[in-house]
mmCIF file of C-alpha atoms in Angstrom:
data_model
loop_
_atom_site.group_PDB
_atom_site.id
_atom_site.type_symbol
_atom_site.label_atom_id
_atom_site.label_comp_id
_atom_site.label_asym_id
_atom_site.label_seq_id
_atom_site.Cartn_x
_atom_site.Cartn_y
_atom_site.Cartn_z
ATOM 1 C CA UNK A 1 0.532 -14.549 6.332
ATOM 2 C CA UNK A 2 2.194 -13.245 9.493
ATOM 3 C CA UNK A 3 3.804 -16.352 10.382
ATOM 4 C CA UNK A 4 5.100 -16.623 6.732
ATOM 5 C CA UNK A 5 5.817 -12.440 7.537
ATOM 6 C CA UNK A 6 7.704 -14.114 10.625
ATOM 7 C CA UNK A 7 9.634 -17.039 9.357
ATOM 8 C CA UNK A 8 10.862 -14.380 6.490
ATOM 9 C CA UNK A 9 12.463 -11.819 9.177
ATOM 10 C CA UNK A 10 14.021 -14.295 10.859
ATOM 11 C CA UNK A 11 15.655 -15.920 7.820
ATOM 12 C CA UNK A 12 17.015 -12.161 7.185
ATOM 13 C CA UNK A 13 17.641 -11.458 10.629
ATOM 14 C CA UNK A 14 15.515 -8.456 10.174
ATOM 15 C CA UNK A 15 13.961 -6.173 12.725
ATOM 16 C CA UNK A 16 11.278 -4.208 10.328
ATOM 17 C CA UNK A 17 9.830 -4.805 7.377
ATOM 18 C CA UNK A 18 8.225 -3.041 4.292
ATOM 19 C CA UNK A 19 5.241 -4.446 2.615
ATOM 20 C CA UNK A 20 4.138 -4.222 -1.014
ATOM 21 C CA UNK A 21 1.215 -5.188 -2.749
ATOM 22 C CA UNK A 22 -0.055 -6.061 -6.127
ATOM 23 C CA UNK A 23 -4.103 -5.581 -6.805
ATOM 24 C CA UNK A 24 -5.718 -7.353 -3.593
ATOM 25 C CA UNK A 25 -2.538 -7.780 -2.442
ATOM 26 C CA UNK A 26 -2.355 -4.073 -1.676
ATOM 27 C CA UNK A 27 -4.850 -4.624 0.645
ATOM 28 C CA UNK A 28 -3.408 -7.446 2.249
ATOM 29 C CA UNK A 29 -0.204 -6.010 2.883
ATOM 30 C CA UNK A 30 -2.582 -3.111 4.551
ATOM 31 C CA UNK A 31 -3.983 -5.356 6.506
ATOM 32 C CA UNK A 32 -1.488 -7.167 7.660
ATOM 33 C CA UNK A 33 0.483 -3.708 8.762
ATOM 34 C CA UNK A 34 -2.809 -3.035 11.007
ATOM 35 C CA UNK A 35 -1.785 -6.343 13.001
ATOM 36 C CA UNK A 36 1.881 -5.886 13.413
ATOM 37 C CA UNK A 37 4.436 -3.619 15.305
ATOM 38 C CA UNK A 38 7.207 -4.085 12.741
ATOM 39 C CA UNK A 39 5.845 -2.637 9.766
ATOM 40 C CA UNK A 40 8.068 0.611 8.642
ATOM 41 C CA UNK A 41 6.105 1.269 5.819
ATOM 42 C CA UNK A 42 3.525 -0.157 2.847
ATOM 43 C CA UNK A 43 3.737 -0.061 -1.162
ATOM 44 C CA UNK A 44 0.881 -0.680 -3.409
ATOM 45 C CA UNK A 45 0.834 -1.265 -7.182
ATOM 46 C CA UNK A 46 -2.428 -0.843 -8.527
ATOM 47 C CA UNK A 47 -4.118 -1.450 -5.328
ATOM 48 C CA UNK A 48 -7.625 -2.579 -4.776
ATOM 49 C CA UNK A 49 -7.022 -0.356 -1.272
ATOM 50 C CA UNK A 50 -11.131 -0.428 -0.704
ATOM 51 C CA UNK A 51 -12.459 -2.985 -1.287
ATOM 52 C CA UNK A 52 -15.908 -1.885 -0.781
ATOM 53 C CA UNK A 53 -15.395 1.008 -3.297
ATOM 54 C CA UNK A 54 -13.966 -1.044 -5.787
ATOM 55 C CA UNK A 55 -17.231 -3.314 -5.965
ATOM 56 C CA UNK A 56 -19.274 -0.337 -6.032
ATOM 57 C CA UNK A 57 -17.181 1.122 -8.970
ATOM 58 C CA UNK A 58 -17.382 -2.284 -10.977
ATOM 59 C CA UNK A 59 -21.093 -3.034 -9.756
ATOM 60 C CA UNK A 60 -20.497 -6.479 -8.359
ATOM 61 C CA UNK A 61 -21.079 -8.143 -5.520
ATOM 62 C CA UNK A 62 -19.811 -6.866 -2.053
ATOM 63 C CA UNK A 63 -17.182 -8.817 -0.687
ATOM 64 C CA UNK A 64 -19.693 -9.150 2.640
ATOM 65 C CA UNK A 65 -17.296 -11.624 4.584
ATOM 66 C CA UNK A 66 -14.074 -9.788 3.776
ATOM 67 C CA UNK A 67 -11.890 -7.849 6.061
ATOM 68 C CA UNK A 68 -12.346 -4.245 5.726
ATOM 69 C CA UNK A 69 -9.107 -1.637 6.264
ATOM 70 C CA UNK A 70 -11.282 1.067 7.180
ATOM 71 C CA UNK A 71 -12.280 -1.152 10.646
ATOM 72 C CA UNK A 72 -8.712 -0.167 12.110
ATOM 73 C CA UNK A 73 -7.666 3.004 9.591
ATOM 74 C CA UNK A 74 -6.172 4.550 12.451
ATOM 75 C CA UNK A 75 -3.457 2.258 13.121
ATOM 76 C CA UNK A 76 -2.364 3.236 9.308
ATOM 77 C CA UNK A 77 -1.807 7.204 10.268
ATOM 78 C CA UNK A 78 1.704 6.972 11.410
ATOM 79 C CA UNK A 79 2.869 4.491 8.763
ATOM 80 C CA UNK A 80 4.564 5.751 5.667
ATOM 81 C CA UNK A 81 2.564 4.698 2.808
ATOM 82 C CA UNK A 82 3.252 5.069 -1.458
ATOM 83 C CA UNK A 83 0.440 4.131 -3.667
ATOM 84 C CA UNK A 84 0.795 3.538 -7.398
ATOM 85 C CA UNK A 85 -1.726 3.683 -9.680
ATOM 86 C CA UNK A 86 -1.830 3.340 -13.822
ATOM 87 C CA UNK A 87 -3.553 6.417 -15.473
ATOM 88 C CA UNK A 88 -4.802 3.163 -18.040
ATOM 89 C CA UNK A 89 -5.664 0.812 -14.771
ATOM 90 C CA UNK A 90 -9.813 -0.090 -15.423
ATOM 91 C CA UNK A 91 -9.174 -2.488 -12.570
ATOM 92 C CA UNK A 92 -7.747 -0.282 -10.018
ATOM 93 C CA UNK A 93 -8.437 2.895 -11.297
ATOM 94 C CA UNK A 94 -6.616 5.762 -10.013
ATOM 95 C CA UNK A 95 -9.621 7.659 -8.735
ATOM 96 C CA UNK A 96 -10.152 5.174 -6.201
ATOM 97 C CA UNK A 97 -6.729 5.124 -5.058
ATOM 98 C CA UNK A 98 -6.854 8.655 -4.179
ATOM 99 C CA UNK A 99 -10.790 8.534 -2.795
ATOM 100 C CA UNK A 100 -8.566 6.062 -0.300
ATOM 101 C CA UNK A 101 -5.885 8.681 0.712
ATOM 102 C CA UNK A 102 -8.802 11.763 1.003
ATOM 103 C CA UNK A 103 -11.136 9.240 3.135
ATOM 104 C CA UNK A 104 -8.999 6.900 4.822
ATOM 105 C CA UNK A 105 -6.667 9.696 6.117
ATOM 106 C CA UNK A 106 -5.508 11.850 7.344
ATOM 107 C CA UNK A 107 -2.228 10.106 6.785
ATOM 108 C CA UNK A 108 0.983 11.344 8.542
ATOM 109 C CA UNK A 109 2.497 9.910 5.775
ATOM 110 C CA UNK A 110 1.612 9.089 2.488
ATOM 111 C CA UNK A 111 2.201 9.551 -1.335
ATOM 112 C CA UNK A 112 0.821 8.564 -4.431
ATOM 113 C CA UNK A 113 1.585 8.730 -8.268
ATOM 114 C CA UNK A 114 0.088 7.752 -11.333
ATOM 115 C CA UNK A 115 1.819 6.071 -14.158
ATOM 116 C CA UNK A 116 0.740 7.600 -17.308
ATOM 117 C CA UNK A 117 1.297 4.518 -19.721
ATOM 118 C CA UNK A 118 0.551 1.796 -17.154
ATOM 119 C CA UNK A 119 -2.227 -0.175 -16.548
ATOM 120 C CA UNK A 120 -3.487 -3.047 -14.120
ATOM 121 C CA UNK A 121 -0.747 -5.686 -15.466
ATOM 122 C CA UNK A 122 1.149 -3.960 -18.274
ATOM 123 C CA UNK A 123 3.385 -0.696 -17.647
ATOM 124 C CA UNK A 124 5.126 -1.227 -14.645
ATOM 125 C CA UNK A 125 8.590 -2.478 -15.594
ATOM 126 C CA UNK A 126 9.351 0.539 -17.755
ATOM 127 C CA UNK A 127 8.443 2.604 -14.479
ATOM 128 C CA UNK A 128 9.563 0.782 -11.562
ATOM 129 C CA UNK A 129 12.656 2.450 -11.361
ATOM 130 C CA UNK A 130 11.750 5.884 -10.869
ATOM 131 C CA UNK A 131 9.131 4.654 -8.999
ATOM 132 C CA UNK A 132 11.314 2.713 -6.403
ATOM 133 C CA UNK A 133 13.474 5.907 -6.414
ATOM 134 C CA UNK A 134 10.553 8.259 -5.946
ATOM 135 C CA UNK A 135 9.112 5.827 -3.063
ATOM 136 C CA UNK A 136 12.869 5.762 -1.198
ATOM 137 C CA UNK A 137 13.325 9.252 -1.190
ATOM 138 C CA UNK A 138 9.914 10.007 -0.225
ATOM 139 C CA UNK A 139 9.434 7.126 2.483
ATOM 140 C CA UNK A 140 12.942 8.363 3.603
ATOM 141 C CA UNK A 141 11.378 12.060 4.588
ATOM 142 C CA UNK A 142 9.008 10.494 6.573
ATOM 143 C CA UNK A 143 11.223 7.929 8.514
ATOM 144 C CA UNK A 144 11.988 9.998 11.594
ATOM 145 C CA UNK A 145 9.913 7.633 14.350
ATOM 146 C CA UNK A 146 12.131 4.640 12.792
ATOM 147 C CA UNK A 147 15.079 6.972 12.467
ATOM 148 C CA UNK A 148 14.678 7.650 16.205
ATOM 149 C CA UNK A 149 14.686 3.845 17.064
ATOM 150 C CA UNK A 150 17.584 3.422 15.205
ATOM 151 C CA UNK A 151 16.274 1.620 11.921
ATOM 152 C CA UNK A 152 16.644 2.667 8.332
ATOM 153 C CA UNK A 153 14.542 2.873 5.321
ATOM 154 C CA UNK A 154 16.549 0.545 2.801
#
């Protein structure tokens, strides 16, 4: 994923980059911002962001093998984070979203909101939006150690 992460930057002749991530792919895109230097910040859409709490919750099998975020948290405290959640998500309920932000913090930097009429697939369009709005201006506010190296939140 970092080389694709790679070969994408170049082809925009970026310096940073923001990830986002659907489900697991939230924590992917966590993951992934734990191994790199470029990452200016990290959006997740109903996010499994634990994945150890989200077997518990469903009572299923740990995922024994699988990368854990909470092995590096730390590099996450600087790095503006905005975590979505559907108040109708039985996936990715919201409660475990937030039991991520109270345990996995304390984050310099990072929001959440829950989508009253969303769930883990359905919702989203009709918000997405204010969401991306919501997500700008607060990512923006918490920008200054990019700011200072002369990038911008876009």
């Amino acid at each position: 994923m970092s080389r694709a992460v790679d070969q994408l930057k170049q082809r925009a002749g970026a310096q940073s980059i923001a990830l986002a991530g659907h489900s697991g792919g939230a924590t992917m895109a966590l993951l992934l911002a734990q191994r790199r230097e470029d990452v200016r910040a990290v959006v997740s859409i109903a996010g499994v962001l634990d994945h150890g709490a989200w077997t518990d919750h469903h009572g299923v099998t740990p995922l024994k093998q699988s990368l854990r975020i909470d092995d590096q948290a730390h590099k996450l405290a600087q790095l503006p984070q905005a975590h979505f959640a559907g108040a109708r998500d039985r996936v990715a309920p919201s409660t475990l979203m937030r039991r991520f932000i109270r345990e996995y913090g304390p984050f310099a930097c990072v929001m959440d909101r829950v989508a009253e009429q969303a769930d883990h697939q359905n919702g989203w369009l009709a918000y997405w939006p204010e969401l991306l709005a919501w997500g700008r201006e607060r990512l923006a506010r918490c920008a200054a150690p990019w700011r200072a190296s002369g990038l911008q939140l876009r």
